[in-house]
Amino acid sequence: MTKKTILNDAHRELGARMVDFGGWDMPVNYGSQIDEHHEVRKAVGMFDVSHMTVIDINGTQAKPFLQYLLANDVTKLTRQGHALYSCMLNKTAGIIDDLIVYFLDDTHYRMVVNASTRDKDLAWIEKQAGPFDVTVNERPTLAMIAVQGPKARQKVCPLLPDRLGFSAAEIKPFSACWFGEWFVGRTGYTGEDGFEIILPENKAEGFWKQLLEVGVKPCGLGARDTLRLEAGMNLYGQDMDESKHPLESGLGWTVAWQPEDRDFIGRSALEANRKQTNDQFVGLILEDKGILRGHQTVVLDDGLKGEITSGGYSPTMERSIALARVPATIGKTCKIDIRGKLKEATVVKPCFVRQGKVQIENE
Amino acid sequence: MSNTPDDRKYADSHEWALLEADGNVRVGITDHAQELLGDLVFVELPEVGQSVGKGDECSVVESVKAASDIYSPVTGEIVAVNDSLEDSPEVINHSPYDDGWIFIIKPVDTAELDDLLEADGYESFTEDE
């Protein structure tokens, strides 16, 4: 049976087109997903992301446990509320999931992991936690709303309870503040400024409706996907999975190699890969007409082949873009096999749009 | 949602086919189809002069979400395509039954249209789908 977030009725009242997304009945759009996309780039939009999984890691050994569990190093987190993006690897360095971990204090951390990987993540984390003095608490009764766009902060702060609005107005990007069960992170998945707000389920519908009243546009998973693709952010299950390691997924920057004696899960397998030439993770812009899609074949000038992992239409650039895993010999251009025809594409860094601006130089 | 025009026939693959006064058949996709696809961003048109068989894939419409093949509802020759869709594929979203037509076929046998659904038949088909 498909699961529903606490906002399911609110989406239906707004006339959302609903789809099954990893077992959850979620809104894909509320009308035009391109309009929703532009609204986030230019003003502010909101997404129900309550299907995502919040896991609290508490205990005297919370820090050493997370240093072992994650490929990035939580000791980088020194300020209360500071957040870190990391992969969680298996023994062969395959990516079990990507996640955000927030530092509350030395014995309390909060992780937000993907919805589609919830069961295997929890099983893995609980298994690895065995020898450590920690508790692993999933928080299924918390809802989560992402409010994203250049006007997100000015719309959200006045609606937060008590003094939380003042704190939220002050926090830096990739930081969080909280009050009771309300937790506000200045994070997101769109390439725009904004907040991800974790709150008690029984407050979620009221907060959603308050945001609607002040003009925040509801946006679905369709716009969320084009926004993250333009921002060059990987999607788990498409751009990486357990058969791929971070170095061939454009995520080498999230692996903390120092200190050298930190033994995180997957480290030894990853060290071996580090010494060889791995596939590269690149951005592509289609120069011909058409639309790039996941699984299309990339043909290099030397005849070697790669694969598009995520592709689609960029509403901001009004052309098609993609993320692709390709051999390291890739040049400045390549060809893409679209229904048997080879189309011309330009190779770029995998970050197309940030903060409303196109990042590609020749644009 | 009973805005399905009753002057034309419908395929269960969501194309409409309109027999025109000159005996040619104009083809597009239904309102239901464009709504399912969402914002359209690319149309790959067939070539004028191309021969197509009934049920052949002869065009592709792509939305932000997905690509969808368009099947020819009749056998014949493509005699015109809607070039304006190359620059403005979203016309199909706004006007699926008029300005958003995709191509025109000179049919070999208009009796092939008899195999298609009437407007009310298509509507009940989409309700059951």
Short mmCIF file of C-alpha atoms in Angstrom, two decimals:
data_model
loop_
_atom_site.label_atom_id
_atom_site.label_comp_id
_atom_site.label_asym_id
_atom_site.label_seq_id
_atom_site.Cartn_x
_atom_site.Cartn_y
_atom_site.Cartn_z
CA MET A 1 0.00 0.00 0.00
CA THR A 2 1.31 3.45 -0.82
CA LYS A 3 2.23 5.60 2.15
CA LYS A 4 0.88 9.11 2.57
CA THR A 5 2.44 12.12 4.21
CA ILE A 6 0.41 14.19 6.63
CA LEU A 7 -0.06 16.77 3.83
CA ASN A 8 -1.68 14.33 1.38
CA ASP A 9 -5.16 15.90 1.69
CA ALA A 10 -3.68 19.40 1.33
CA HIS A 11 -2.05 18.38 -1.98
CA ARG A 12 -5.31 16.94 -3.29
CA GLU A 13 -7.23 20.08 -2.30
CA LEU A 14 -4.76 22.06 -4.43
CA GLY A 15 -5.45 19.78 -7.42
CA ALA A 16 -2.05 18.14 -7.44
CA ARG A 17 -1.28 15.36 -9.89
CA MET A 18 -0.18 12.53 -7.58
CA VAL A 19 2.27 9.74 -8.41
CA ASP A 20 3.79 6.77 -6.65
CA PHE A 21 7.32 7.81 -5.70
CA GLY A 22 9.26 5.02 -4.01
CA GLY A 23 6.11 3.76 -2.31
CA TRP A 24 4.84 7.22 -1.35
CA ASP A 25 1.81 8.96 -2.88
CA MET A 26 3.41 12.32 -3.72
CA PRO A 27 2.56 15.41 -5.81
CA VAL A 28 4.46 15.58 -9.11
CA ASN A 29 3.00 18.99 -9.97
CA TYR A 30 0.06 21.27 -9.17
CA GLY A 31 -0.28 22.60 -12.74
CA SER A 32 2.73 23.55 -14.84
CA GLN A 33 5.95 22.16 -13.40
CA ILE A 34 7.91 24.68 -15.48
CA ASP A 35 6.06 27.55 -13.76
CA GLU A 36 6.87 25.94 -10.40
CA HIS A 37 10.53 25.70 -11.38
CA HIS A 38 10.73 29.39 -12.37
CA GLU A 39 8.97 30.47 -9.19
CA VAL A 40 11.69 28.83 -7.06
CA ARG A 41 14.47 30.39 -9.14
CA LYS A 42 12.87 33.87 -9.07
CA ALA A 43 10.85 34.05 -5.82
CA VAL A 44 9.85 31.19 -3.54
CA GLY A 45 8.25 27.75 -3.68
CA MET A 46 7.62 24.94 -1.19
CA PHE A 47 7.88 21.18 -1.35
CA ASP A 48 6.45 18.51 0.93
CA VAL A 49 9.45 16.31 1.69
CA SER A 50 7.93 14.56 4.70
CA HIS A 51 8.59 11.23 3.00
CA MET A 52 12.29 11.70 3.77
CA THR A 53 13.60 9.86 6.81
CA VAL A 54 14.86 11.66 9.92
CA ILE A 55 17.16 9.61 12.14
CA ASP A 56 18.59 10.86 15.45
CA ILE A 57 21.88 9.35 16.62
CA ASN A 58 22.38 9.92 20.35
CA GLY A 59 24.87 8.63 22.91
CA THR A 60 28.34 9.09 24.35
CA GLN A 61 29.88 7.46 21.25
CA ALA A 62 27.76 9.27 18.66
CA LYS A 63 30.78 11.06 17.20
CA PRO A 64 33.13 8.05 16.83
CA PHE A 65 30.22 6.02 15.46
CA LEU A 66 29.49 8.56 12.71
CA GLN A 67 33.22 8.87 11.96
CA TYR A 68 33.12 5.14 11.25
CA LEU A 69 29.75 5.11 9.45
CA LEU A 70 30.21 8.02 7.03
CA ALA A 71 32.76 8.77 4.29
CA ASN A 72 32.81 12.45 5.24
CA ASP A 73 34.13 13.34 8.70
CA VAL A 74 31.72 14.71 11.31
CA THR A 75 34.63 16.21 13.29
CA LYS A 76 34.53 18.97 10.64
CA LEU A 77 31.34 20.04 12.44
CA THR A 78 32.38 22.34 15.26
CA ARG A 79 29.52 24.85 15.52
CA GLN A 80 26.17 23.78 16.94
CA GLY A 81 23.73 23.25 14.08
CA HIS A 82 26.43 22.93 11.42
CA ALA A 83 25.54 20.44 8.64
CA LEU A 84 27.59 18.09 6.46
CA TYR A 85 26.75 16.23 3.24
CA SER A 86 28.10 12.70 3.14
CA CYS A 87 27.86 9.32 1.48
CA MET A 88 27.29 6.18 3.54
CA LEU A 89 29.32 3.39 1.93
CA ASN A 90 29.34 -0.38 2.15
CA LYS A 91 32.55 -2.41 2.58
CA THR A 92 33.29 -2.29 -1.16
CA ALA A 93 32.75 1.51 -1.20
CA GLY A 94 29.40 1.25 -3.03
CA ILE A 95 27.07 4.09 -2.07
CA ILE A 96 24.27 2.86 0.23
CA ASP A 97 22.83 6.37 0.42
CA ASP A 98 23.69 10.07 0.46
CA LEU A 99 22.53 12.13 3.41
CA ILE A 100 22.84 15.30 5.47
CA VAL A 101 24.03 15.08 9.07
CA TYR A 102 23.52 17.94 11.54
CA PHE A 103 25.66 18.44 14.65
CA LEU A 104 23.50 19.24 17.67
CA ASP A 105 26.19 18.55 20.29
CA ASP A 106 28.90 15.93 20.92
CA THR A 107 26.33 13.30 21.88
CA HIS A 108 23.46 14.28 19.55
CA TYR A 109 23.41 14.24 15.75
CA ARG A 110 20.50 14.26 13.32
CA MET A 111 20.61 12.63 9.87
CA VAL A 112 18.19 13.08 6.98
CA VAL A 113 18.30 10.18 4.51
CA ASN A 114 16.36 9.32 1.36
CA ALA A 115 12.83 7.92 1.52
CA SER A 116 13.42 5.20 -1.08
CA THR A 117 16.34 3.75 0.89
CA ARG A 118 14.77 3.97 4.36
CA ASP A 119 14.56 0.28 5.20
CA LYS A 120 18.05 -0.72 4.09
CA ASP A 121 19.56 2.42 5.65
CA LEU A 122 18.01 1.76 9.05
CA ALA A 123 19.01 -1.92 8.95
CA TRP A 124 22.58 -0.99 8.01
CA ILE A 125 22.92 1.79 10.58
CA GLU A 126 21.51 -0.36 13.39
CA LYS A 127 23.84 -3.24 12.48
CA GLN A 128 26.91 -1.01 12.45
CA ALA A 129 25.84 0.69 15.70
CA GLY A 130 26.07 -2.60 17.62
CA PRO A 131 29.51 -2.13 19.24
CA PHE A 132 28.98 1.58 19.95
CA ASP A 133 27.24 3.24 22.88
CA VAL A 134 24.60 4.94 20.72
CA THR A 135 20.87 4.82 20.10
CA VAL A 136 19.41 5.01 16.60
CA ASN A 137 15.98 6.68 16.65
CA GLU A 138 13.93 7.10 13.53
CA ARG A 139 11.49 10.04 13.84
CA PRO A 140 8.50 9.05 11.69
CA THR A 141 6.13 11.52 13.38
CA LEU A 142 8.05 14.53 12.11
CA ALA A 143 7.00 16.22 8.87
CA MET A 144 9.36 18.14 6.60
CA ILE A 145 8.71 21.10 4.31
CA ALA A 146 11.39 22.64 2.06
CA VAL A 147 10.86 26.33 1.29
CA GLN A 148 13.27 27.39 -1.44
CA GLY A 149 14.06 30.50 -3.45
CA PRO A 150 15.51 33.98 -2.99
CA LYS A 151 12.43 35.07 -0.99
CA ALA A 152 12.26 31.94 1.17
CA ARG A 153 13.81 33.39 4.32
CA GLN A 154 11.68 36.53 4.37
CA LYS A 155 8.51 34.44 3.97
CA VAL A 156 9.39 31.74 6.49
CA CYS A 157 10.94 33.59 9.43
CA PRO A 158 7.82 35.52 10.56
CA LEU A 159 5.81 32.27 10.61
CA LEU A 160 8.12 30.31 12.90
CA PRO A 161 7.07 29.80 16.55
CA ASP A 162 8.38 31.94 19.40
CA ARG A 163 11.93 33.26 18.88
CA LEU A 164 12.87 30.65 16.26
CA GLY A 165 12.27 33.17 13.48
CA PHE A 166 15.01 35.42 14.87
CA SER A 167 17.47 32.53 15.07
CA ALA A 168 16.54 31.30 11.59
CA ALA A 169 17.15 34.77 10.14
CA GLU A 170 20.70 34.65 11.52
CA ILE A 171 21.93 31.17 10.59
CA LYS A 172 24.45 30.72 7.80
CA PRO A 173 24.04 28.36 4.82
CA PHE A 174 24.38 24.70 5.80
CA SER A 175 23.47 25.42 9.41
CA ALA A 176 20.41 24.76 11.52
CA CYS A 177 18.61 26.08 14.59
CA TRP A 178 15.77 24.58 16.61
CA PHE A 179 13.13 25.20 19.23
CA GLY A 180 11.32 22.27 20.81
CA GLU A 181 10.45 19.88 17.99
CA TRP A 182 10.81 22.58 15.31
CA PHE A 183 14.11 22.31 13.44
CA VAL A 184 15.13 24.72 10.65
CA GLY A 185 18.11 23.97 8.37
CA ARG A 186 19.36 26.47 5.78
CA THR A 187 19.76 23.66 3.28
CA GLY A 188 18.00 22.41 0.18
CA TYR A 189 18.08 20.55 -3.11
CA THR A 190 17.45 23.32 -5.63
CA GLY A 191 20.61 25.46 -5.87
CA GLU A 192 18.72 28.35 -4.25
CA ASP A 193 18.77 29.83 -0.76
CA GLY A 194 16.09 28.52 1.56
CA PHE A 195 15.15 26.33 4.47
CA GLU A 196 14.24 22.76 5.15
CA ILE A 197 11.89 22.78 8.12
CA ILE A 198 11.35 19.67 10.22
CA LEU A 199 8.29 20.01 12.45
CA PRO A 200 5.73 17.94 14.37
CA GLU A 201 3.21 16.27 12.07
CA ASN A 202 0.28 17.91 13.83
CA LYS A 203 1.67 21.37 12.99
CA ALA A 204 2.46 20.62 9.34
CA GLU A 205 -0.88 21.35 7.67
CA GLY A 206 -1.34 24.64 9.54
CA PHE A 207 2.18 25.76 8.62
CA TRP A 208 1.71 24.71 4.97
CA LYS A 209 -1.50 26.76 4.76
CA GLN A 210 0.15 29.79 6.38
CA LEU A 211 2.90 29.58 3.76
CA LEU A 212 0.23 29.40 1.03
CA GLU A 213 -1.46 32.50 2.46
CA VAL A 214 1.73 34.55 2.25
CA GLY A 215 2.16 33.57 -1.40
CA VAL A 216 4.56 30.63 -1.31
CA LYS A 217 3.82 28.50 -4.38
CA PRO A 218 3.40 24.75 -3.84
CA CYS A 219 5.79 22.79 -6.07
CA GLY A 220 5.93 19.07 -6.87
CA LEU A 221 8.59 16.46 -7.37
CA GLY A 222 8.75 17.34 -11.09
CA ALA A 223 10.12 20.82 -10.40
CA ARG A 224 12.30 19.45 -7.60
CA ASP A 225 13.97 17.16 -10.16
CA THR A 226 14.65 19.88 -12.79
CA LEU A 227 15.92 22.26 -10.09
CA ARG A 228 18.36 19.74 -8.64
CA LEU A 229 19.50 18.70 -12.13
CA GLU A 230 20.29 22.33 -13.02
CA ALA A 231 22.12 22.67 -9.69
CA GLY A 232 24.18 19.58 -10.58
CA MET A 233 23.05 17.68 -7.50
CA ASN A 234 23.04 13.89 -7.68
CA LEU A 235 19.87 11.86 -7.24
CA TYR A 236 20.26 8.57 -5.42
CA GLY A 237 19.21 5.60 -7.56
CA GLN A 238 19.89 7.48 -10.80
CA ASP A 239 23.30 9.14 -10.52
CA MET A 240 24.68 6.71 -7.97
CA ASP A 241 23.82 3.48 -6.19
CA GLU A 242 25.55 0.55 -4.46
CA SER A 243 27.32 -0.46 -7.68
CA LYS A 244 29.15 2.90 -7.83
CA HIS A 245 31.63 4.57 -5.51
CA PRO A 246 31.87 8.32 -4.81
CA LEU A 247 34.97 8.90 -7.00
CA GLU A 248 33.06 7.89 -10.15
CA SER A 249 29.92 9.75 -9.09
CA GLY A 250 31.28 13.27 -8.86
CA LEU A 251 31.37 12.99 -5.08
CA GLY A 252 35.11 12.73 -4.41
CA TRP A 253 34.86 16.09 -2.61
CA THR A 254 32.62 14.54 0.04
CA VAL A 255 35.19 11.92 1.05
CA ALA A 256 37.40 13.02 3.99
CA TRP A 257 40.77 11.28 3.54
CA GLN A 258 42.29 13.11 6.49
CA PRO A 259 43.05 12.10 9.17
CA GLU A 260 44.62 9.04 7.57
CA ASP A 261 43.96 6.82 10.56
CA ARG A 262 40.17 7.36 10.47
CA ASP A 263 38.85 3.96 9.48
CA PHE A 264 35.47 4.59 7.88
CA ILE A 265 33.42 1.84 6.20
CA GLY A 266 34.54 1.47 2.58
CA ARG A 267 37.85 3.30 3.08
CA SER A 268 40.20 0.46 2.07
CA ALA A 269 38.18 -0.32 -1.09
CA LEU A 270 38.08 3.37 -1.95
CA GLU A 271 41.87 3.76 -1.42
CA ALA A 272 42.42 1.08 -4.07
CA ASN A 273 40.19 2.95 -6.53
CA ARG A 274 41.90 6.22 -5.76
CA LYS A 275 45.11 4.97 -7.41
CA GLN A 276 43.49 4.16 -10.73
CA THR A 277 41.87 6.32 -13.39
CA ASN A 278 38.19 6.34 -12.68
CA ASP A 279 35.29 7.31 -14.88
CA GLN A 280 34.52 11.00 -14.71
CA PHE A 281 31.23 12.58 -13.76
CA VAL A 282 30.40 15.46 -16.10
CA GLY A 283 27.64 17.80 -17.18
CA LEU A 284 26.35 17.80 -20.78
CA ILE A 285 24.50 20.44 -22.77
CA LEU A 286 22.73 19.26 -25.91
CA GLU A 287 23.61 21.48 -28.88
CA ASP A 288 21.13 19.83 -31.26
CA LYS A 289 17.37 19.69 -30.74
CA GLY A 290 15.99 16.94 -28.55
CA ILE A 291 15.99 15.92 -24.90
CA LEU A 292 18.73 14.08 -23.03
CA ARG A 293 17.44 11.26 -20.80
CA GLY A 294 18.91 8.82 -18.32
CA HIS A 295 20.53 5.70 -19.86
CA GLN A 296 21.26 7.28 -23.26
CA THR A 297 24.74 6.35 -24.54
CA VAL A 298 27.50 8.96 -24.65
CA VAL A 299 29.95 8.42 -27.54
CA LEU A 300 33.40 9.99 -27.13
CA ASP A 301 35.64 11.15 -30.00
CA ASP A 302 37.92 8.15 -29.38
CA GLY A 303 34.96 5.77 -29.68
CA LEU A 304 34.78 4.94 -25.96
CA LYS A 305 31.32 5.06 -24.44
CA GLY A 306 29.69 6.43 -21.32
CA GLU A 307 26.15 6.79 -20.05
CA ILE A 308 23.79 9.60 -19.08
CA THR A 309 22.66 9.09 -15.48
CA SER A 310 20.10 11.93 -15.32
CA GLY A 311 18.89 14.09 -18.17
CA GLY A 312 16.07 16.41 -19.00
CA TYR A 313 14.94 19.85 -19.95
CA SER A 314 16.37 22.88 -18.18
CA PRO A 315 13.61 25.50 -17.85
CA THR A 316 16.18 28.17 -16.91
CA MET A 317 18.48 27.54 -19.89
CA GLU A 318 15.63 26.48 -22.23
CA ARG A 319 17.65 23.57 -23.54
CA SER A 320 18.44 20.03 -22.56
CA ILE A 321 21.10 19.17 -19.97
CA ALA A 322 22.34 16.00 -18.32
CA LEU A 323 24.69 14.41 -15.83
CA ALA A 324 26.81 11.57 -17.23
CA ARG A 325 29.42 9.02 -16.18
CA VAL A 326 32.07 8.85 -18.92
CA PRO A 327 35.63 7.57 -19.56
CA ALA A 328 38.34 10.02 -18.47
CA THR A 329 39.40 10.61 -22.09
CA ILE A 330 36.31 12.76 -22.72
CA GLY A 331 37.05 16.02 -24.54
CA LYS A 332 35.10 19.26 -24.81
CA THR A 333 32.38 17.73 -26.97
CA CYS A 334 30.79 14.33 -27.46
CA LYS A 335 27.86 12.68 -29.20
CA ILE A 336 24.71 11.31 -27.63
CA ASP A 337 22.74 8.44 -29.12
CA ILE A 338 19.10 9.57 -29.12
CA ARG A 339 16.83 6.95 -30.71
CA GLY A 340 19.62 5.84 -33.02
CA LYS A 341 20.71 9.32 -34.11
CA LEU A 342 23.99 10.85 -32.87
CA LYS A 343 23.46 14.37 -31.51
CA GLU A 344 26.12 16.90 -30.58
CA ALA A 345 26.70 17.82 -26.91
CA THR A 346 29.14 20.08 -25.04
CA VAL A 347 30.91 18.82 -21.92
CA VAL A 348 30.80 21.12 -18.87
CA LYS A 349 31.28 21.03 -15.11
CA PRO A 350 28.17 19.45 -13.59
CA CYS A 351 26.69 22.66 -12.20
CA PHE A 352 24.42 24.53 -14.59
CA VAL A 353 22.44 27.03 -12.49
CA ARG A 354 22.91 28.40 -8.97
CA GLN A 355 21.06 31.22 -7.20
CA GLY A 356 19.06 32.07 -10.28
CA LYS A 357 22.13 32.43 -12.53
CA VAL A 358 23.40 30.23 -15.33
CA GLN A 359 26.91 29.03 -14.48
CA ILE A 360 27.95 28.02 -17.98
CA GLU A 361 30.42 30.55 -19.39
CA ASN A 362 29.44 30.57 -23.06
CA GLU A 363 25.78 31.23 -22.22
CA MET B 1 -14.09 16.67 -18.25
CA SER B 2 -16.25 16.26 -21.36
CA ASN B 3 -14.37 18.58 -23.70
CA THR B 4 -13.55 15.82 -26.18
CA PRO B 5 -14.61 17.07 -29.65
CA ASP B 6 -17.09 14.70 -31.34
CA ASP B 7 -16.03 15.65 -34.90
CA ARG B 8 -13.11 13.18 -34.90
CA LYS B 9 -11.99 9.68 -33.91
CA TYR B 10 -9.61 8.53 -31.17
CA ALA B 11 -6.96 5.84 -30.77
CA ASP B 12 -6.42 4.09 -27.44
CA SER B 13 -2.82 5.32 -27.68
CA HIS B 14 -4.27 8.86 -27.20
CA GLU B 15 -4.03 10.29 -30.72
CA TRP B 16 -7.01 11.98 -32.39
CA ALA B 17 -7.68 11.72 -36.16
CA LEU B 18 -9.83 14.28 -37.98
CA LEU B 19 -11.06 13.52 -41.51
CA GLU B 20 -10.97 16.80 -43.39
CA ALA B 21 -13.03 17.98 -46.36
CA ASP B 22 -10.17 17.25 -48.81
CA GLY B 23 -10.02 13.62 -47.66
CA ASN B 24 -6.79 14.00 -45.66
CA VAL B 25 -6.52 13.07 -41.98
CA ARG B 26 -5.18 15.56 -39.44
CA VAL B 27 -3.54 14.02 -36.33
CA GLY B 28 -2.73 15.26 -32.85
CA ILE B 29 -2.79 14.08 -29.24
CA THR B 30 -5.72 14.37 -26.85
CA ASP B 31 -6.20 16.76 -23.98
CA HIS B 32 -5.98 13.77 -21.64
CA ALA B 33 -2.60 12.82 -23.16
CA GLN B 34 -1.11 16.31 -22.86
CA GLU B 35 -2.29 16.52 -19.27
CA LEU B 36 -0.66 13.19 -18.41
CA LEU B 37 2.59 14.24 -20.08
CA GLY B 38 2.73 17.69 -18.52
CA ASP B 39 4.68 20.62 -19.99
CA LEU B 40 5.83 19.67 -23.50
CA VAL B 41 9.35 20.76 -24.44
CA PHE B 42 10.19 18.98 -27.70
CA VAL B 43 8.41 17.46 -30.70
CA GLU B 44 10.18 15.28 -33.25
CA LEU B 45 8.07 15.66 -36.38
CA PRO B 46 7.82 13.11 -39.21
CA GLU B 47 9.07 14.09 -42.67
CA VAL B 48 6.75 15.26 -45.41
CA GLY B 49 6.60 12.54 -48.05
CA GLN B 50 7.26 9.77 -45.53
CA SER B 51 5.04 6.68 -45.86
CA VAL B 52 3.52 5.40 -42.66
CA GLY B 53 1.50 2.33 -41.78
CA LYS B 54 -1.41 2.26 -39.35
CA GLY B 55 0.06 1.91 -35.86
CA ASP B 56 3.61 2.93 -36.88
CA GLU B 57 5.65 5.16 -34.58
CA CYS B 58 6.10 8.30 -36.66
CA SER B 59 6.66 11.15 -34.22
CA VAL B 60 7.82 11.70 -30.65
CA VAL B 61 6.56 14.25 -28.15
CA GLU B 62 8.68 14.91 -25.08
CA SER B 63 7.57 16.57 -21.88
CA VAL B 64 9.83 17.58 -19.03
CA LYS B 65 8.97 14.19 -17.53
CA ALA B 66 9.08 11.72 -20.40
CA ALA B 67 9.20 10.91 -24.11
CA SER B 68 6.10 9.47 -25.75
CA ASP B 69 5.75 7.93 -29.21
CA ILE B 70 2.96 9.08 -31.53
CA TYR B 71 1.43 6.28 -33.61
CA SER B 72 -0.13 6.90 -37.00
CA PRO B 73 -3.87 6.16 -36.80
CA VAL B 74 -4.07 5.32 -40.53
CA THR B 75 -1.89 4.11 -43.41
CA GLY B 76 -0.77 6.73 -45.90
CA GLU B 77 1.71 9.46 -46.72
CA ILE B 78 2.64 12.45 -44.55
CA VAL B 79 1.64 15.55 -46.55
CA ALA B 80 2.13 18.27 -43.92
CA VAL B 81 3.68 18.75 -40.47
CA ASN B 82 3.11 21.50 -37.90
CA ASP B 83 6.52 23.24 -38.06
CA SER B 84 5.53 25.79 -35.43
CA LEU B 85 5.78 23.02 -32.80
CA GLU B 86 9.56 22.92 -33.24
CA ASP B 87 9.88 26.28 -31.52
CA SER B 88 6.68 26.18 -29.46
CA PRO B 89 5.88 22.61 -28.38
CA GLU B 90 3.81 24.03 -25.50
CA VAL B 91 1.07 24.88 -28.04
CA ILE B 92 0.02 21.23 -27.64
CA ASN B 93 -0.60 21.86 -23.93
CA HIS B 94 -2.68 24.96 -24.62
CA SER B 95 -4.57 23.80 -27.73
CA PRO B 96 -4.30 20.03 -28.20
CA TYR B 97 -7.27 19.81 -30.61
CA ASP B 98 -6.61 22.87 -32.80
CA ASP B 99 -3.32 24.78 -32.99
CA GLY B 100 -1.47 21.82 -31.49
CA TRP B 101 -2.09 19.42 -34.42
CA ILE B 102 1.07 17.46 -35.31
CA PHE B 103 0.83 16.12 -38.90
CA ILE B 104 -1.55 15.49 -41.81
CA ILE B 105 -1.75 12.16 -43.66
CA LYS B 106 -3.12 11.44 -47.11
CA PRO B 107 -4.77 8.13 -46.25
CA VAL B 108 -4.81 5.05 -48.45
CA ASP B 109 -8.19 3.98 -47.10
CA THR B 110 -10.35 6.18 -44.84
CA ALA B 111 -12.22 3.05 -43.74
CA GLU B 112 -9.30 2.49 -41.33
CA LEU B 113 -10.79 5.30 -39.25
CA ASP B 114 -13.74 3.02 -38.45
CA ASP B 115 -11.47 0.99 -36.16
CA LEU B 116 -10.97 4.01 -33.89
CA LEU B 117 -13.07 5.15 -30.93
CA GLU B 118 -15.80 7.81 -30.94
CA ALA B 119 -15.44 10.72 -28.49
CA ASP B 120 -17.65 9.17 -25.81
CA GLY B 121 -15.96 5.79 -26.25
CA TYR B 122 -12.57 7.42 -25.77
CA GLU B 123 -13.77 9.25 -22.67
CA SER B 124 -14.99 6.10 -21.00
CA PHE B 125 -11.76 4.38 -22.05
CA THR B 126 -9.67 7.03 -20.25
CA GLU B 127 -11.89 6.85 -17.18
CA ASP B 128 -11.28 3.10 -16.93
CA GLU B 129 -7.56 3.38 -17.65
#
